[in-house]
Amino acid sequence: MMLDEEGGEPAVPLEDLKTYLRITGTQEDGLLARLLASATGLCEQFTGQWLVVRQAREVVAARAEWQRLTARPVVAVSAVEGWSEAGVASVLPVEGYAVDIDASGEAWVRVHAPGVARVRVTYSAGLAGDMTMVPAGLGQGIVRLAADHYATREGGEVKPPAAVTALWRPWRRMRLL
């Protein structure tokens, strides 16, 4: 299984972090934007969900059994392409595969087209359409984590503050293997 995703944008506006830190100038905007992007990525890893909708392409083996796609919550599947053992690509007919998105946003795919060894599924996943729609608790946790990293940039222990994990915990989704 291989997941290729478009770059995610920070889930919080730069101005929110600057206001929190009481920074009015622009000379540290690049650093602050990178801290927000990093905090957004850590939030996504902690919660197990993408925050802002973006496109993903995932290659999975062609199997008749249902296979779960990696990113979540999935909002739409836009394409399913197949490859033969010889590496010849083809567009699968609709009757050659099945896709399902369950109530929790998990997407599943199965393939029953003969001669197909693997498929590439193109889909969109994320909680919010843009950063203005990210749930407040997640956004506040991202700001607090980015601010904490800003404060400890000269060294010191970088560990998510308990307040950040408390803000993110209601959104955490884990999979049992």
XYZ file of C-alpha atoms in Angstrom:
177
model
C 0.000 0.000 0.000
C 1.405 3.393 -0.962
C -0.191 6.747 -0.159
C 0.676 9.859 -2.145
C -0.963 13.046 -0.923
C -1.053 16.659 -1.921
C 0.620 18.927 0.613
C -1.668 19.903 3.418
C -2.060 23.495 4.405
C -1.873 24.628 8.029
C -5.258 24.208 9.688
C -5.048 27.601 11.408
C -4.440 31.084 9.948
C -1.003 32.568 10.626
C -2.693 35.617 12.177
C -4.204 33.454 14.942
C -0.735 32.332 16.053
C 0.679 35.855 15.794
C -2.182 37.207 17.910
C -1.664 34.461 20.507
C 2.065 35.284 20.679
C 1.431 39.062 20.514
C 3.678 39.416 17.463
C 2.882 42.333 15.162
C 5.813 42.331 12.722
C 6.352 40.121 9.692
C 10.026 39.184 10.050
C 9.222 35.808 11.660
C 6.276 34.878 9.436
C 8.219 32.126 7.662
C 9.210 30.463 10.933
C 5.700 30.802 12.354
C 4.150 29.318 9.187
C 6.494 26.299 9.433
C 5.614 25.864 13.122
C 1.902 25.919 12.235
C 2.438 23.361 9.465
C 4.371 21.129 11.864
C 1.732 21.464 14.600
C -0.993 20.687 12.055
C 0.856 17.522 11.018
C 1.254 16.454 14.645
C -2.455 17.078 15.246
C -3.337 14.916 12.241
C -1.076 12.138 13.487
C -2.541 12.327 16.998
C -6.173 12.393 15.874
C -5.729 9.951 12.987
C -7.635 12.316 10.683
C -6.766 14.860 8.040
C -7.978 18.293 9.083
C -8.408 20.237 5.835
C -9.704 18.389 2.750
C -6.999 17.487 0.253
C -6.541 14.910 -2.463
C -4.792 11.567 -2.023
C -3.759 8.797 -4.390
C -3.287 5.368 -2.915
C -2.093 2.181 -4.598
C -3.405 -1.106 -3.184
C -3.354 -4.717 -4.319
C -6.402 -5.726 -6.351
C -8.371 -8.059 -4.109
C -11.952 -9.253 -3.950
C -11.959 -8.569 -0.177
C -12.686 -5.084 1.150
C -9.545 -3.036 1.847
C -9.543 0.132 3.928
C -7.870 3.230 2.498
C -5.363 5.012 4.724
C -6.524 8.632 4.987
C -9.719 9.659 6.754
C -12.330 10.970 6.895
C -12.908 10.367 3.191
C -15.411 12.719 1.559
C -15.291 11.441 -2.039
C -13.618 8.875 -4.283
C -12.996 10.336 -7.729
C -11.132 7.632 -9.673
C -10.072 3.984 -9.609
C -7.408 2.919 -12.103
C -6.074 -0.618 -12.576
C -2.719 -2.095 -13.557
C -2.019 -5.547 -14.877
C 0.934 -7.673 -13.693
C 2.798 -6.389 -16.767
C 2.285 -2.790 -15.602
C -0.279 -1.831 -18.229
C -2.638 0.833 -16.866
C -6.350 0.876 -17.603
C -9.463 2.635 -16.443
C -11.586 0.090 -14.637
C -15.205 -0.223 -15.679
C -17.649 0.611 -12.884
C -18.677 -3.029 -12.617
C -15.002 -4.021 -12.055
C -14.730 -2.553 -8.555
C -16.744 -1.403 -5.567
C -16.139 1.560 -3.272
C -17.816 2.293 0.038
C -17.479 5.201 2.469
C -18.920 4.303 5.854
C -20.566 6.617 8.381
C -17.265 7.251 10.174
C -15.525 8.413 6.978
C -13.516 5.258 6.373
C -13.304 4.337 2.688
C -13.147 0.779 1.442
C -12.365 -0.626 -2.001
C -12.510 -4.075 -3.567
C -11.719 -5.173 -7.103
C -13.284 -7.994 -9.042
C -11.979 -7.189 -12.535
C -9.944 -10.021 -14.081
C -6.298 -9.379 -14.935
C -5.868 -6.457 -12.542
C -2.948 -6.754 -10.085
C -3.208 -3.414 -8.309
C -5.314 -0.267 -8.327
C -4.724 3.412 -7.720
C -7.589 5.112 -5.925
C -7.827 8.900 -6.079
C -9.895 10.423 -3.309
C -10.438 13.481 -1.098
C -10.248 13.335 2.684
C -10.458 15.815 5.542
C -12.680 17.112 8.334
C -13.134 20.651 7.040
C -13.382 22.300 3.642
C -10.879 24.995 4.644
C -9.045 26.284 7.712
C -11.977 28.456 8.797
C -14.065 25.318 9.322
C -11.599 23.332 11.468
C -13.190 22.577 14.855
C -12.212 25.176 17.459
C -10.586 22.727 19.887
C -8.291 21.346 17.210
C -7.348 24.822 16.007
C -6.646 26.075 19.531
C -4.476 23.045 20.226
C -2.493 23.698 17.036
C -1.940 27.337 18.024
C -0.852 26.339 21.550
C 1.538 23.673 20.258
C 3.065 26.012 17.653
C 3.440 28.703 20.348
C 5.107 26.179 22.666
C 7.553 25.205 19.915
C 8.227 28.896 19.267
C 8.972 29.464 22.960
C 11.320 26.466 23.163
C 13.120 27.057 19.849
C 16.370 27.800 21.678
C 16.380 24.318 23.191
C 14.607 22.554 25.959
C 12.128 19.726 25.991
C 9.625 19.757 23.146
C 6.692 17.688 24.310
C 3.023 18.440 23.605
C 1.588 20.250 26.617
C -1.213 18.389 28.405
C -3.636 21.174 27.449
C -2.992 20.454 23.761
C -3.685 16.742 24.029
C -6.785 17.507 26.119
C -8.073 19.730 23.293
C -7.342 17.080 20.644
C -8.407 13.930 22.512
C -12.159 14.163 21.696
C -11.239 14.014 18.001
C -8.802 11.109 18.298
C -9.640 8.056 16.235
C -7.607 4.923 16.610
C -7.667 1.611 14.800
C -7.330 -1.688 16.528
C -5.312 -4.202 14.544
